[in-house]
CSV table of C-alpha atoms in Angstrom, one decimal:
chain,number,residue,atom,x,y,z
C,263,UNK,CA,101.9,81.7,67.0
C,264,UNK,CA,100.9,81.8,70.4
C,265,UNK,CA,99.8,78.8,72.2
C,266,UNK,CA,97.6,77.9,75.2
C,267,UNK,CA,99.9,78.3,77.7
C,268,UNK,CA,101.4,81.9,76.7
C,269,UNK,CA,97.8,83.2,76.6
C,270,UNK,CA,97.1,82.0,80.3
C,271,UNK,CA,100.1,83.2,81.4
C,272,UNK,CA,98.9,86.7,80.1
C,273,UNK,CA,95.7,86.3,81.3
C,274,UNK,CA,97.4,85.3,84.7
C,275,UNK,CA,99.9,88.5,84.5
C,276,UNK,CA,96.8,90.5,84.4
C,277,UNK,CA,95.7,89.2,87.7
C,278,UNK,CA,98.9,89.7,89.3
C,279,UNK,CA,99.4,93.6,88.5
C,280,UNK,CA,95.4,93.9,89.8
C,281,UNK,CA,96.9,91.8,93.0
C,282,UNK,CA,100.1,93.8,93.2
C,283,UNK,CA,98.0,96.8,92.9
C,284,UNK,CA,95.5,95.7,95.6
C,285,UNK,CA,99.0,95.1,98.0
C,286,UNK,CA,99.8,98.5,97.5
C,287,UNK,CA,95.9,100.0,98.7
C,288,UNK,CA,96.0,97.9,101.7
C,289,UNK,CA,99.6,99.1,102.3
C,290,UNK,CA,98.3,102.5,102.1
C,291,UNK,CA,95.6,102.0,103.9
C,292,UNK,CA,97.8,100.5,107.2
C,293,UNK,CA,100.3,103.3,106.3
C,294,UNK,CA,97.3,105.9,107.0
C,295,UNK,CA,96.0,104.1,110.2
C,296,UNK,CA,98.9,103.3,111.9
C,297,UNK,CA,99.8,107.3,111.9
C,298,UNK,CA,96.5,107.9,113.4
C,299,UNK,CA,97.1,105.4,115.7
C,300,UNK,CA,100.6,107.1,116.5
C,301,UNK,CA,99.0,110.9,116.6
C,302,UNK,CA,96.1,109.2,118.8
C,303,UNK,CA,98.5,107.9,121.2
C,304,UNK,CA,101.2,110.9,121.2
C,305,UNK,CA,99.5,113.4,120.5
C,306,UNK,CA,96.0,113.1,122.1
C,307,UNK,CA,97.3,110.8,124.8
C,308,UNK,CA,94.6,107.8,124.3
C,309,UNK,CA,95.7,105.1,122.5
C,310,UNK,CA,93.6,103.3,120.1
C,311,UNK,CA,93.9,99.6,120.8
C,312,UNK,CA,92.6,99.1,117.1
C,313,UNK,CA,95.1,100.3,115.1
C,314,UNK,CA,97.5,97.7,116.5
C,315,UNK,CA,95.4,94.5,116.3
C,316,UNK,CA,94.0,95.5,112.3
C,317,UNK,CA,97.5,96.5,111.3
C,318,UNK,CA,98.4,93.1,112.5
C,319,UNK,CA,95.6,91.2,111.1
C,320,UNK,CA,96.5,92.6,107.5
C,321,UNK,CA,100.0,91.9,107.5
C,322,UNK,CA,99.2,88.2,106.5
C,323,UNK,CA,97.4,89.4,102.8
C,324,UNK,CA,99.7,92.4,102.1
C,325,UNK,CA,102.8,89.8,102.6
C,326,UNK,CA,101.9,87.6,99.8
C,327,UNK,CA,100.0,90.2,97.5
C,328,UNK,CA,103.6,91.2,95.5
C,329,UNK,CA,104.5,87.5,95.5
C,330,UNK,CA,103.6,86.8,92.4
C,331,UNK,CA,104.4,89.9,90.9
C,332,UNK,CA,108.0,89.3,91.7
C,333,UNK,CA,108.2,86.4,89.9
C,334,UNK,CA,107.0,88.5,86.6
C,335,UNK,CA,109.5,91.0,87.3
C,336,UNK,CA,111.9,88.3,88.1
C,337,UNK,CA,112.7,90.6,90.9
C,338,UNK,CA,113.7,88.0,93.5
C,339,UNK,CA,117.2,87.8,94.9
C,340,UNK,CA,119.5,85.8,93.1
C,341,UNK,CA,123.0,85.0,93.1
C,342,UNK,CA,124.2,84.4,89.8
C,343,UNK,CA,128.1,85.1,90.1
C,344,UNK,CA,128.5,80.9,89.7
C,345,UNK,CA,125.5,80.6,87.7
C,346,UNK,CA,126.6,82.9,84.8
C,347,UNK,CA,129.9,81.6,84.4
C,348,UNK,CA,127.9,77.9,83.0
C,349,UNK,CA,126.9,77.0,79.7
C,350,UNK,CA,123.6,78.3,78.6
C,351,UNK,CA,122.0,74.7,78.7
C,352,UNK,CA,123.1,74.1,82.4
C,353,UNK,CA,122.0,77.6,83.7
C,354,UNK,CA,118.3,76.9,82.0
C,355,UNK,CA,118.7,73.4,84.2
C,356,UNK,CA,119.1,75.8,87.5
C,357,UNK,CA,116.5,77.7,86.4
C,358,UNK,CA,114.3,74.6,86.2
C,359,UNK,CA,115.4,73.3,89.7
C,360,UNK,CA,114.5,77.1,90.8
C,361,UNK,CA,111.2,77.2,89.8
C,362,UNK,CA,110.4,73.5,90.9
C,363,UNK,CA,111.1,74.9,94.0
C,364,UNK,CA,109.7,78.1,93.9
C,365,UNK,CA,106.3,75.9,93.0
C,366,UNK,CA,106.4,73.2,95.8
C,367,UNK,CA,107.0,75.8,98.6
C,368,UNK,CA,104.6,78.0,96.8
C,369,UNK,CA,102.2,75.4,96.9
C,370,UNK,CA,102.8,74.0,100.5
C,371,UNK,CA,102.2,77.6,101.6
C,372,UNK,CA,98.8,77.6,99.8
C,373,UNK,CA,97.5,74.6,100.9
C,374,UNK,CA,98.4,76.2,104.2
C,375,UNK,CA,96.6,79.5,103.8
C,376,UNK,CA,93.3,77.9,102.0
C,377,UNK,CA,93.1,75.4,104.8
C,378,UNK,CA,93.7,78.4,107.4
C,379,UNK,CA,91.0,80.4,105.8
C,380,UNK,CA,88.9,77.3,105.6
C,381,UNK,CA,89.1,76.6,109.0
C,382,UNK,CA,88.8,79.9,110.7
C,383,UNK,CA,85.6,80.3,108.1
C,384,UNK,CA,84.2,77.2,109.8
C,385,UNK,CA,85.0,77.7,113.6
C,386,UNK,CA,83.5,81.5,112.6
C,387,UNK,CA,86.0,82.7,115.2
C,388,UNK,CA,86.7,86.2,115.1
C,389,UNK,CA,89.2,89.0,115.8
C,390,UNK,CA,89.5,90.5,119.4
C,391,UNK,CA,89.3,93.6,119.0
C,392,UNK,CA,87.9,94.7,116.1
C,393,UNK,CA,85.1,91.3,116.0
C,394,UNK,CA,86.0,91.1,111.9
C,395,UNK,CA,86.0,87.4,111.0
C,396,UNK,CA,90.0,86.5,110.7
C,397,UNK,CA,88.4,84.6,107.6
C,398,UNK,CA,88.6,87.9,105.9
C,399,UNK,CA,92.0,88.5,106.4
C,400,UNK,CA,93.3,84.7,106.0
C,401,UNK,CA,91.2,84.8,102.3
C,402,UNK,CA,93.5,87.4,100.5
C,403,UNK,CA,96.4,85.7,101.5
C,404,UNK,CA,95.1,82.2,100.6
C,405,UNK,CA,94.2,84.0,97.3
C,406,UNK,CA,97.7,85.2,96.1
C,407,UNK,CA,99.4,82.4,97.2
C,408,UNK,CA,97.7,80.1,95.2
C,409,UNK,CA,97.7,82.7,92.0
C,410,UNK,CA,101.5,82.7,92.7
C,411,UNK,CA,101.7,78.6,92.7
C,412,UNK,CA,99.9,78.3,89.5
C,413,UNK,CA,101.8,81.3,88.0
C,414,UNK,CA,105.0,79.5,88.9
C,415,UNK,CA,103.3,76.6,87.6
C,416,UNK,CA,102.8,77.7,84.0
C,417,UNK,CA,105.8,79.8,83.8
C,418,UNK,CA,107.6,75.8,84.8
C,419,UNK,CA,106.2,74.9,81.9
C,420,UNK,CA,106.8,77.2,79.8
C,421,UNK,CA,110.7,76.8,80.6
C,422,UNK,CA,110.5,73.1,80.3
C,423,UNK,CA,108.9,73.4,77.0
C,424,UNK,CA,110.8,75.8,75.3
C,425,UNK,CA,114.4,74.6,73.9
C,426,UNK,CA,117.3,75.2,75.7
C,427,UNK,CA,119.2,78.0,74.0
C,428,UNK,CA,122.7,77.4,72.1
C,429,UNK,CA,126.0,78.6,72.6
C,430,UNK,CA,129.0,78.7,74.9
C,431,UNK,CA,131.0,81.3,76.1
């Protein structure tokens, strides 16, 4: 039977393929404008001081979009040469320390981005360039980050409450 915290970790997972999926538009999107910007200044000999500055701007969101879904896919690096080599119960104990970890730097980077977003909201200061509020682009940032600290959060949980498994090798 499934509990609370399975079910909002599904619900959660949702959000993070829509995020992931929202990554890989933006990433698109730069992919599309930065080769105009390259024909504009190669080809056409006029550079577009835009495509620099807005490509810039949203690498802050697009970094931290896939964050999260990493951690469903378990797809972060890992070296587990030492780690699978140790009883079953002491390798769920790194896995523990890991995702403490991976939830206090998580978090420290969120408080980060919602106070950035926060205060560039407040001062109203803009982009150079393009004028855009850097609100705008500090927001979807601020947004995965703290979906990825209260992913990691539940899926803590969910590893401290589940029993360790048995068995030795």
């Amino acid at each position: 039977m499934d509990d609370g915290i399975d079910y909002l970790i599904r619900r959660i997972e949702r959000a993070v393929v829509w995020l992931a999926g929202a990554g890989a538009v933006v990433v698109l999107i730069q992919m599309l404008w930065i080769s105009y910007g390259v024909f504009v200044r190669y080809g056409l000999g006029k550079p577009d001081r835009m495509v620099t500055e807005a490509t810039a701007l949203l690498l802050f969101p697009v970094a931290f979009a896939g964050l999260a879904y990493a951690l469903r896919e378990d797809a972060f690096p890992k070296v587990t040469m030492i780690t699978d080599q140790l009883r079953p119960s002491l390798r769920r104990l790194f896995d523990i320390i890991n995702h403490i970890l991976m939830f206090a730097v998580g978090s420290f980077f969120a408080y980060a981005g919602v106070s950035a977003t926060i205060r560039s909201f407040n001062s109203g200061v803009a982009s150079e360039i393009l004028h855009w509020p850097r609100y705008l682009f500090w927001a979807p940032g601020a947004l995965a980050l703290v979906l990825f600290s209260f992913y990691a959060g539940l899926r803590l949980i969910r590893l401290i409450r589940n029993p360790a498994p048995s068995g030795e090798f």
